[in-house]
């Protein structure tokens, strides 16, 4: 498996409301030594938002900063959307 495959799987899980599995896949990327790029992280943040897990989406953004994965417009949009869907804005 590679970064593209994992990112696609994370995105697919997110679109089907399986945000916990998305986070498991992101974690598996790290333990497998697969590069965890911005695309995979954005898919995971979006997945949390689709699942109503706004706090986890924000937590994941914090983890990105620690890992030195720079957030972009898509990351922030996904986080704002997550908060908005949950009524946190």
PDB file of N, CA and C in Angstrom:
ATOM      1  N   UNK A   1       0.839  -1.184   0.000  1.00  0.00           N
ATOM      2  CA  UNK A   1       0.000   0.000   0.000  1.00  0.00           C
ATOM      3  C   UNK A   1       0.881   1.243   0.000  1.00  0.00           C
ATOM      4  N   UNK A   2       0.374   2.312  -0.600  1.00  0.00           N
ATOM      5  CA  UNK A   2       1.126   3.558  -0.645  1.00  0.00           C
ATOM      6  C   UNK A   2       0.248   4.726  -0.190  1.00  0.00           C
ATOM      7  N   UNK A   3       0.820   5.916  -0.232  1.00  0.00           N
ATOM      8  CA  UNK A   3       0.116   7.111   0.236  1.00  0.00           C
ATOM      9  C   UNK A   3      -1.200   7.327  -0.509  1.00  0.00           C
ATOM     10  N   UNK A   4      -1.180   7.147  -1.813  1.00  0.00           N
ATOM     11  CA  UNK A   4      -2.385   7.377  -2.614  1.00  0.00           C
ATOM     12  C   UNK A   4      -3.482   6.384  -2.240  1.00  0.00           C
ATOM     13  N   UNK A   5      -3.109   5.124  -2.078  1.00  0.00           N
ATOM     14  CA  UNK A   5      -4.086   4.096  -1.717  1.00  0.00           C
ATOM     15  C   UNK A   5      -4.703   4.379  -0.351  1.00  0.00           C
ATOM     16  N   UNK A   6      -3.850   4.688   0.616  1.00  0.00           N
ATOM     17  CA  UNK A   6      -4.359   5.004   1.956  1.00  0.00           C
ATOM     18  C   UNK A   6      -5.262   6.237   1.922  1.00  0.00           C
ATOM     19  N   UNK A   7      -4.831   7.273   1.224  1.00  0.00           N
ATOM     20  CA  UNK A   7      -5.634   8.506   1.160  1.00  0.00           C
ATOM     21  C   UNK A   7      -7.006   8.234   0.563  1.00  0.00           C
ATOM     22  N   UNK A   8      -7.046   7.427  -0.486  1.00  0.00           N
ATOM     23  CA  UNK A   8      -8.327   7.085  -1.115  1.00  0.00           C
ATOM     24  C   UNK A   8      -9.212   6.295  -0.157  1.00  0.00           C
ATOM     25  N   UNK A   9      -8.609   5.379   0.579  1.00  0.00           N
ATOM     26  CA  UNK A   9      -9.381   4.575   1.542  1.00  0.00           C
ATOM     27  C   UNK A   9      -9.898   5.446   2.684  1.00  0.00           C
ATOM     28  N   UNK A  10      -9.070   6.362   3.168  1.00  0.00           N
ATOM     29  CA  UNK A  10      -9.487   7.277   4.232  1.00  0.00           C
ATOM     30  C   UNK A  10     -10.659   8.125   3.756  1.00  0.00           C
ATOM     31  N   UNK A  11     -10.547   8.637   2.537  1.00  0.00           N
ATOM     32  CA  UNK A  11     -11.611   9.455   1.968  1.00  0.00           C
ATOM     33  C   UNK A  11     -12.904   8.647   1.812  1.00  0.00           C
ATOM     34  N   UNK A  12     -12.792   7.436   1.316  1.00  0.00           N
ATOM     35  CA  UNK A  12     -13.974   6.582   1.126  1.00  0.00           C
ATOM     36  C   UNK A  12     -14.658   6.286   2.459  1.00  0.00           C
ATOM     37  N   UNK A  13     -13.871   5.997   3.477  1.00  0.00           N
ATOM     38  CA  UNK A  13     -14.448   5.750   4.805  1.00  0.00           C
ATOM     39  C   UNK A  13     -15.149   6.999   5.320  1.00  0.00           C
ATOM     40  N   UNK A  14     -14.533   8.144   5.103  1.00  0.00           N
ATOM     41  CA  UNK A  14     -15.128   9.400   5.553  1.00  0.00           C
ATOM     42  C   UNK A  14     -16.451   9.691   4.877  1.00  0.00           C
ATOM     43  N   UNK A  15     -16.516   9.418   3.601  1.00  0.00           N
ATOM     44  CA  UNK A  15     -17.752   9.666   2.853  1.00  0.00           C
ATOM     45  C   UNK A  15     -18.886   8.734   3.285  1.00  0.00           C
ATOM     46  N   UNK A  16     -18.520   7.597   3.862  1.00  0.00           N
ATOM     47  CA  UNK A  16     -19.547   6.654   4.323  1.00  0.00           C
ATOM     48  C   UNK A  16     -19.795   6.759   5.827  1.00  0.00           C
ATOM     49  N   UNK A  17     -19.207   7.783   6.468  1.00  0.00           N
ATOM     50  CA  UNK A  17     -19.450   8.017   7.889  1.00  0.00           C
ATOM     51  C   UNK A  17     -18.593   7.185   8.822  1.00  0.00           C
ATOM     52  N   UNK A  18     -17.614   6.506   8.290  1.00  0.00           N
ATOM     53  CA  UNK A  18     -16.747   5.637   9.103  1.00  0.00           C
ATOM     54  C   UNK A  18     -15.470   6.377   9.511  1.00  0.00           C
ATOM     55  N   UNK A  19     -15.644   7.463  10.273  1.00  0.00           N
ATOM     56  CA  UNK A  19     -14.505   8.292  10.625  1.00  0.00           C
ATOM     57  C   UNK A  19     -13.508   7.581  11.532  1.00  0.00           C
ATOM     58  N   UNK A  20     -13.981   6.670  12.357  1.00  0.00           N
ATOM     59  CA  UNK A  20     -13.066   5.941  13.246  1.00  0.00           C
ATOM     60  C   UNK A  20     -12.117   5.076  12.412  1.00  0.00           C
ATOM     61  N   UNK A  21     -12.652   4.428  11.394  1.00  0.00           N
ATOM     62  CA  UNK A  21     -11.811   3.612  10.516  1.00  0.00           C
ATOM     63  C   UNK A  21     -10.828   4.496   9.761  1.00  0.00           C
ATOM     64  N   UNK A  22     -11.265   5.686   9.370  1.00  0.00           N
ATOM     65  CA  UNK A  22     -10.355   6.627   8.708  1.00  0.00           C
ATOM     66  C   UNK A  22      -9.152   6.926   9.588  1.00  0.00           C
ATOM     67  N   UNK A  23      -9.397   7.164  10.864  1.00  0.00           N
ATOM     68  CA  UNK A  23      -8.300   7.464  11.784  1.00  0.00           C
ATOM     69  C   UNK A  23      -7.416   6.242  12.015  1.00  0.00           C
ATOM     70  N   UNK A  24      -8.023   5.066  12.011  1.00  0.00           N
ATOM     71  CA  UNK A  24      -7.233   3.839  12.134  1.00  0.00           C
ATOM     72  C   UNK A  24      -6.303   3.673  10.934  1.00  0.00           C
ATOM     73  N   UNK A  25      -6.818   3.980   9.750  1.00  0.00           N
ATOM     74  CA  UNK A  25      -5.991   3.893   8.547  1.00  0.00           C
ATOM     75  C   UNK A  25      -4.853   4.910   8.579  1.00  0.00           C
ATOM     76  N   UNK A  26      -5.129   6.118   9.057  1.00  0.00           N
ATOM     77  CA  UNK A  26      -4.089   7.135   9.176  1.00  0.00           C
ATOM     78  C   UNK A  26      -3.001   6.664  10.138  1.00  0.00           C
ATOM     79  N   UNK A  27      -3.416   6.065  11.227  1.00  0.00           N
ATOM     80  CA  UNK A  27      -2.467   5.529  12.197  1.00  0.00           C
ATOM     81  C   UNK A  27      -1.661   4.373  11.596  1.00  0.00           C
ATOM     82  N   UNK A  28      -2.326   3.541  10.827  1.00  0.00           N
ATOM     83  CA  UNK A  28      -1.655   2.415  10.173  1.00  0.00           C
ATOM     84  C   UNK A  28      -0.591   2.918   9.191  1.00  0.00           C
ATOM     85  N   UNK A  29      -0.859   4.038   8.558  1.00  0.00           N
ATOM     86  CA  UNK A  29       0.132   4.624   7.654  1.00  0.00           C
ATOM     87  C   UNK A  29       1.431   4.889   8.406  1.00  0.00           C
ATOM     88  N   UNK A  30       1.308   5.458   9.583  1.00  0.00           N
ATOM     89  CA  UNK A  30       2.484   5.807  10.377  1.00  0.00           C
ATOM     90  C   UNK A  30       3.262   4.561  10.787  1.00  0.00           C
ATOM     91  N   UNK A  31       2.543   3.561  11.248  1.00  0.00           N
ATOM     92  CA  UNK A  31       3.227   2.348  11.710  1.00  0.00           C
ATOM     93  C   UNK A  31       3.810   1.540  10.559  1.00  0.00           C
ATOM     94  N   UNK A  32       3.270   1.726   9.358  1.00  0.00           N
ATOM     95  CA  UNK A  32       3.760   1.013   8.180  1.00  0.00           C
ATOM     96  C   UNK A  32       4.889   1.755   7.475  1.00  0.00           C
ATOM     97  N   UNK A  33       5.163   2.958   7.927  1.00  0.00           N
ATOM     98  CA  UNK A  33       6.222   3.742   7.315  1.00  0.00           C
ATOM     99  C   UNK A  33       5.819   4.418   6.013  1.00  0.00           C
ATOM    100  N   UNK A  34       4.516   4.498   5.757  1.00  0.00           N
ATOM    101  CA  UNK A  34       4.023   5.168   4.554  1.00  0.00           C
ATOM    102  C   UNK A  34       3.930   6.672   4.842  1.00  0.00           C
ATOM    103  N   UNK A  35       4.360   7.477   3.890  1.00  0.00           N
ATOM    104  CA  UNK A  35       4.333   8.926   4.073  1.00  0.00           C
ATOM    105  C   UNK A  35       2.911   9.420   4.330  1.00  0.00           C
ATOM    106  N   UNK A  36       2.758  10.193   5.400  1.00  0.00           N
ATOM    107  CA  UNK A  36       1.459  10.758   5.774  1.00  0.00           C
ATOM    108  C   UNK A  36       1.432  12.204   5.304  1.00  0.00           C
ATOM    109  N   UNK A  37       0.957  12.418   4.079  1.00  0.00           N
ATOM    110  CA  UNK A  37       0.990  13.740   3.494  1.00  0.00           C
ATOM    111  C   UNK A  37      -0.262  14.550   3.826  1.00  0.00           C
ATOM    112  N   UNK A  38      -0.314  15.758   3.297  1.00  0.00           N
ATOM    113  CA  UNK A  38      -1.435  16.661   3.562  1.00  0.00           C
ATOM    114  C   UNK A  38      -2.740  16.083   3.028  1.00  0.00           C
ATOM    115  N   UNK A  39      -2.694  15.367   1.927  1.00  0.00           N
ATOM    116  CA  UNK A  39      -3.915  14.806   1.343  1.00  0.00           C
ATOM    117  C   UNK A  39      -4.536  13.780   2.276  1.00  0.00           C
ATOM    118  N   UNK A  40      -3.728  12.910   2.839  1.00  0.00           N
ATOM    119  CA  UNK A  40      -4.236  11.908   3.780  1.00  0.00           C
ATOM    120  C   UNK A  40      -4.805  12.581   5.027  1.00  0.00           C
ATOM    121  N   UNK A  41      -4.096  13.582   5.523  1.00  0.00           N
ATOM    122  CA  UNK A  41      -4.569  14.292   6.713  1.00  0.00           C
ATOM    123  C   UNK A  41      -5.866  15.052   6.431  1.00  0.00           C
ATOM    124  N   UNK A  42      -5.931  15.704   5.285  1.00  0.00           N
ATOM    125  CA  UNK A  42      -7.161  16.424   4.946  1.00  0.00           C
ATOM    126  C   UNK A  42      -8.339  15.473   4.834  1.00  0.00           C
ATOM    127  N   UNK A  43      -8.114  14.302   4.250  1.00  0.00           N
ATOM    128  CA  UNK A  43      -9.179  13.311   4.146  1.00  0.00           C
ATOM    129  C   UNK A  43      -9.640  12.873   5.536  1.00  0.00           C
ATOM    130  N   UNK A  44      -8.699  12.740   6.464  1.00  0.00           N
ATOM    131  CA  UNK A  44      -9.050  12.331   7.826  1.00  0.00           C
ATOM    132  C   UNK A  44      -9.813  13.433   8.560  1.00  0.00           C
ATOM    133  N   UNK A  45      -9.377  14.683   8.405  1.00  0.00           N
ATOM    134  CA  UNK A  45     -10.086  15.807   9.037  1.00  0.00           C
ATOM    135  C   UNK A  45     -11.507  15.889   8.486  1.00  0.00           C
ATOM    136  N   UNK A  46     -11.634  15.772   7.186  1.00  0.00           N
ATOM    137  CA  UNK A  46     -12.949  15.800   6.546  1.00  0.00           C
ATOM    138  C   UNK A  46     -13.814  14.631   7.016  1.00  0.00           C
ATOM    139  N   UNK A  47     -13.194  13.481   7.161  1.00  0.00           N
ATOM    140  CA  UNK A  47     -13.901  12.287   7.634  1.00  0.00           C
ATOM    141  C   UNK A  47     -14.483  12.510   9.028  1.00  0.00           C
ATOM    142  N   UNK A  48     -13.687  13.120   9.891  1.00  0.00           N
ATOM    143  CA  UNK A  48     -14.177  13.431  11.244  1.00  0.00           C
ATOM    144  C   UNK A  48     -15.375  14.365  11.165  1.00  0.00           C
ATOM    145  N   UNK A  49     -15.286  15.348  10.290  1.00  0.00           N
ATOM    146  CA  UNK A  49     -16.396  16.280  10.121  1.00  0.00           C
ATOM    147  C   UNK A  49     -17.650  15.595   9.628  1.00  0.00           C
ATOM    148  N   UNK A  50     -17.501  14.694   8.671  1.00  0.00           N
ATOM    149  CA  UNK A  50     -18.659  13.956   8.150  1.00  0.00           C
ATOM    150  C   UNK A  50     -19.294  13.080   9.221  1.00  0.00           C
ATOM    151  N   UNK A  51     -18.479  12.645  10.167  1.00  0.00           N
ATOM    152  CA  UNK A  51     -18.989  11.793  11.245  1.00  0.00           C
ATOM    153  C   UNK A  51     -19.445  12.562  12.473  1.00  0.00           C
ATOM    154  N   UNK A  52     -19.404  13.890  12.413  1.00  0.00           N
ATOM    155  CA  UNK A  52     -19.842  14.700  13.549  1.00  0.00           C
ATOM    156  C   UNK A  52     -18.820  14.797  14.669  1.00  0.00           C
ATOM    157  N   UNK A  53     -17.601  14.376  14.393  1.00  0.00           N
ATOM    158  CA  UNK A  53     -16.545  14.380  15.415  1.00  0.00           C
ATOM    159  C   UNK A  53     -15.689  15.641  15.266  1.00  0.00           C
ATOM    160  N   UNK A  54     -16.318  16.804  15.486  1.00  0.00           N
ATOM    161  CA  UNK A  54     -15.637  18.076  15.290  1.00  0.00           C
ATOM    162  C   UNK A  54     -14.418  18.224  16.196  1.00  0.00           C
ATOM    163  N   UNK A  55     -14.516  17.764  17.439  1.00  0.00           N
ATOM    164  CA  UNK A  55     -13.394  17.900  18.368  1.00  0.00           C
ATOM    165  C   UNK A  55     -12.203  17.064  17.896  1.00  0.00           C
ATOM    166  N   UNK A  56     -12.474  15.899  17.364  1.00  0.00           N
ATOM    167  CA  UNK A  56     -11.406  15.046  16.850  1.00  0.00           C
ATOM    168  C   UNK A  56     -10.768  15.680  15.617  1.00  0.00           C
ATOM    169  N   UNK A  57     -11.569  16.337  14.788  1.00  0.00           N
ATOM    170  CA  UNK A  57     -11.031  17.039  13.613  1.00  0.00           C
ATOM    171  C   UNK A  57     -10.035  18.117  14.054  1.00  0.00           C
ATOM    172  N   UNK A  58     -10.396  18.873  15.086  1.00  0.00           N
ATOM    173  CA  UNK A  58      -9.497  19.915  15.588  1.00  0.00           C
ATOM    174  C   UNK A  58      -8.264  19.304  16.251  1.00  0.00           C
ATOM    175  N   UNK A  59      -8.450  18.200  16.948  1.00  0.00           N
ATOM    176  CA  UNK A  59      -7.322  17.501  17.567  1.00  0.00           C
ATOM    177  C   UNK A  59      -6.347  17.019  16.495  1.00  0.00           C
ATOM    178  N   UNK A  60      -6.890  16.502  15.416  1.00  0.00           N
ATOM    179  CA  UNK A  60      -6.061  16.017  14.322  1.00  0.00           C
ATOM    180  C   UNK A  60      -5.254  17.161  13.704  1.00  0.00           C
ATOM    181  N   UNK A  61      -5.857  18.338  13.611  1.00  0.00           N
ATOM    182  CA  UNK A  61      -5.116  19.494  13.109  1.00  0.00           C
ATOM    183  C   UNK A  61      -3.937  19.825  14.023  1.00  0.00           C
ATOM    184  N   UNK A  62      -4.142  19.698  15.325  1.00  0.00           N
ATOM    185  CA  UNK A  62      -3.045  19.913  16.269  1.00  0.00           C
ATOM    186  C   UNK A  62      -1.937  18.894  16.087  1.00  0.00           C
ATOM    187  N   UNK A  63      -2.326  17.649  15.833  1.00  0.00           N
ATOM    188  CA  UNK A  63      -1.337  16.596  15.593  1.00  0.00           C
ATOM    189  C   UNK A  63      -0.553  16.868  14.310  1.00  0.00           C
ATOM    190  N   UNK A  64      -1.231  17.427  13.322  1.00  0.00           N
ATOM    191  CA  UNK A  64      -0.556  17.768  12.074  1.00  0.00           C
ATOM    192  C   UNK A  64       0.566  18.766  12.341  1.00  0.00           C
ATOM    193  N   UNK A  65       0.302  19.752  13.179  1.00  0.00           N
ATOM    194  CA  UNK A  65       1.313  20.761  13.489  1.00  0.00           C
ATOM    195  C   UNK A  65       2.520  20.117  14.166  1.00  0.00           C
ATOM    196  N   UNK A  66       2.255  19.189  15.064  1.00  0.00           N
ATOM    197  CA  UNK A  66       3.345  18.494  15.759  1.00  0.00           C
ATOM    198  C   UNK A  66       4.177  17.681  14.768  1.00  0.00           C
ATOM    199  N   UNK A  67       3.510  17.068  13.791  1.00  0.00           N
ATOM    200  CA  UNK A  67       4.195  16.256  12.771  1.00  0.00           C
ATOM    201  C   UNK A  67       4.806  17.109  11.664  1.00  0.00           C
ATOM    202  N   UNK A  68       4.607  18.433  11.762  1.00  0.00           N
ATOM    203  CA  UNK A  68       5.093  19.378  10.762  1.00  0.00           C
ATOM    204  C   UNK A  68       4.461  19.145   9.387  1.00  0.00           C
ATOM    205  N   UNK A  69       3.189  18.762   9.407  1.00  0.00           N
ATOM    206  CA  UNK A  69       2.397  18.691   8.178  1.00  0.00           C
ATOM    207  C   UNK A  69       1.605  19.993   8.145  1.00  0.00           C
ATOM    208  N   UNK A  70       1.941  20.858   7.214  1.00  0.00           N
ATOM    209  CA  UNK A  70       1.356  22.194   7.181  1.00  0.00           C
ATOM    210  C   UNK A  70      -0.089  22.160   6.688  1.00  0.00           C
ATOM    211  N   UNK A  71      -0.978  22.733   7.489  1.00  0.00           N
ATOM    212  CA  UNK A  71      -2.388  22.841   7.111  1.00  0.00           C
ATOM    213  C   UNK A  71      -2.522  23.775   5.918  1.00  0.00           C
ATOM    214  N   UNK A  72      -3.530  23.512   5.091  1.00  0.00           N
ATOM    215  CA  UNK A  72      -3.787  24.379   3.954  1.00  0.00           C
ATOM    216  C   UNK A  72      -5.258  24.796   3.966  1.00  0.00           C
ATOM    217  N   UNK A  73      -5.682  25.456   2.916  1.00  0.00           N
ATOM    218  CA  UNK A  73      -7.062  25.934   2.832  1.00  0.00           C
ATOM    219  C   UNK A  73      -8.057  24.794   2.966  1.00  0.00           C
ATOM    220  N   UNK A  74      -7.745  23.673   2.382  1.00  0.00           N
ATOM    221  CA  UNK A  74      -8.643  22.516   2.454  1.00  0.00           C
ATOM    222  C   UNK A  74      -8.765  22.020   3.890  1.00  0.00           C
ATOM    223  N   UNK A  75      -7.661  22.009   4.611  1.00  0.00           N
ATOM    224  CA  UNK A  75      -7.682  21.583   6.018  1.00  0.00           C
ATOM    225  C   UNK A  75      -8.593  22.483   6.837  1.00  0.00           C
ATOM    226  N   UNK A  76      -8.383  23.791   6.697  1.00  0.00           N
ATOM    227  CA  UNK A  76      -9.186  24.738   7.472  1.00  0.00           C
ATOM    228  C   UNK A  76     -10.662  24.682   7.083  1.00  0.00           C
ATOM    229  N   UNK A  77     -10.926  24.538   5.808  1.00  0.00           N
ATOM    230  CA  UNK A  77     -12.310  24.436   5.347  1.00  0.00           C
ATOM    231  C   UNK A  77     -12.974  23.191   5.942  1.00  0.00           C
ATOM    232  N   UNK A  78     -12.262  22.076   5.947  1.00  0.00           N
ATOM    233  CA  UNK A  78     -12.814  20.839   6.510  1.00  0.00           C
ATOM    234  C   UNK A  78     -13.089  20.983   8.006  1.00  0.00           C
ATOM    235  N   UNK A  79     -12.191  21.666   8.715  1.00  0.00           N
ATOM    236  CA  UNK A  79     -12.374  21.869  10.158  1.00  0.00           C
ATOM    237  C   UNK A  79     -13.560  22.792  10.440  1.00  0.00           C
ATOM    238  N   UNK A  80     -13.666  23.871   9.674  1.00  0.00           N
ATOM    239  CA  UNK A  80     -14.790  24.797   9.858  1.00  0.00           C
ATOM    240  C   UNK A  80     -16.103  24.093   9.538  1.00  0.00           C
ATOM    241  N   UNK A  81     -16.113  23.313   8.476  1.00  0.00           N
ATOM    242  CA  UNK A  81     -17.301  22.549   8.117  1.00  0.00           C
ATOM    243  C   UNK A  81     -17.675  21.570   9.217  1.00  0.00           C
ATOM    244  N   UNK A  82     -16.686  20.899   9.793  1.00  0.00           N
ATOM    245  CA  UNK A  82     -16.928  19.953  10.891  1.00  0.00           C
ATOM    246  C   UNK A  82     -17.591  20.658  12.067  1.00  0.00           C
ATOM    247  N   UNK A  83     -17.054  21.814  12.425  1.00  0.00           N
ATOM    248  CA  UNK A  83     -17.614  22.568  13.545  1.00  0.00           C
ATOM    249  C   UNK A  83     -19.016  23.073  13.214  1.00  0.00           C
ATOM    250  N   UNK A  84     -19.193  23.541  11.999  1.00  0.00           N
ATOM    251  CA  UNK A  84     -20.501  24.064  11.591  1.00  0.00           C
ATOM    252  C   UNK A  84     -21.577  22.996  11.591  1.00  0.00           C
ATOM    253  N   UNK A  85     -21.247  21.822  11.117  1.00  0.00           N
ATOM    254  CA  UNK A  85     -22.230  20.716  11.090  1.00  0.00           C
ATOM    255  C   UNK A  85     -22.648  20.305  12.493  1.00  0.00           C
ATOM    256  N   UNK A  86     -21.744  20.499  13.425  1.00  0.00           N
ATOM    257  CA  UNK A  86     -22.040  20.106  14.806  1.00  0.00           C
ATOM    258  C   UNK A  86     -22.635  21.250  15.614  1.00  0.00           C
ATOM    259  N   UNK A  87     -22.815  22.409  14.983  1.00  0.00           N
ATOM    260  CA  UNK A  87     -23.375  23.564  15.681  1.00  0.00           C
ATOM    261  C   UNK A  87     -22.388  24.248  16.596  1.00  0.00           C
ATOM    262  N   UNK A  88     -21.102  24.064  16.357  1.00  0.00           N
ATOM    263  CA  UNK A  88     -20.071  24.644  17.222  1.00  0.00           C
ATOM    264  C   UNK A  88     -19.577  26.007  16.750  1.00  0.00           C
ATOM    265  N   UNK A  89     -20.199  26.547  15.699  1.00  0.00           N
ATOM    266  CA  UNK A  89     -19.808  27.880  15.226  1.00  0.00           C
ATOM    267  C   UNK A  89     -20.840  28.908  15.619  1.00  0.00           C
TER     268      UNK A  89
END
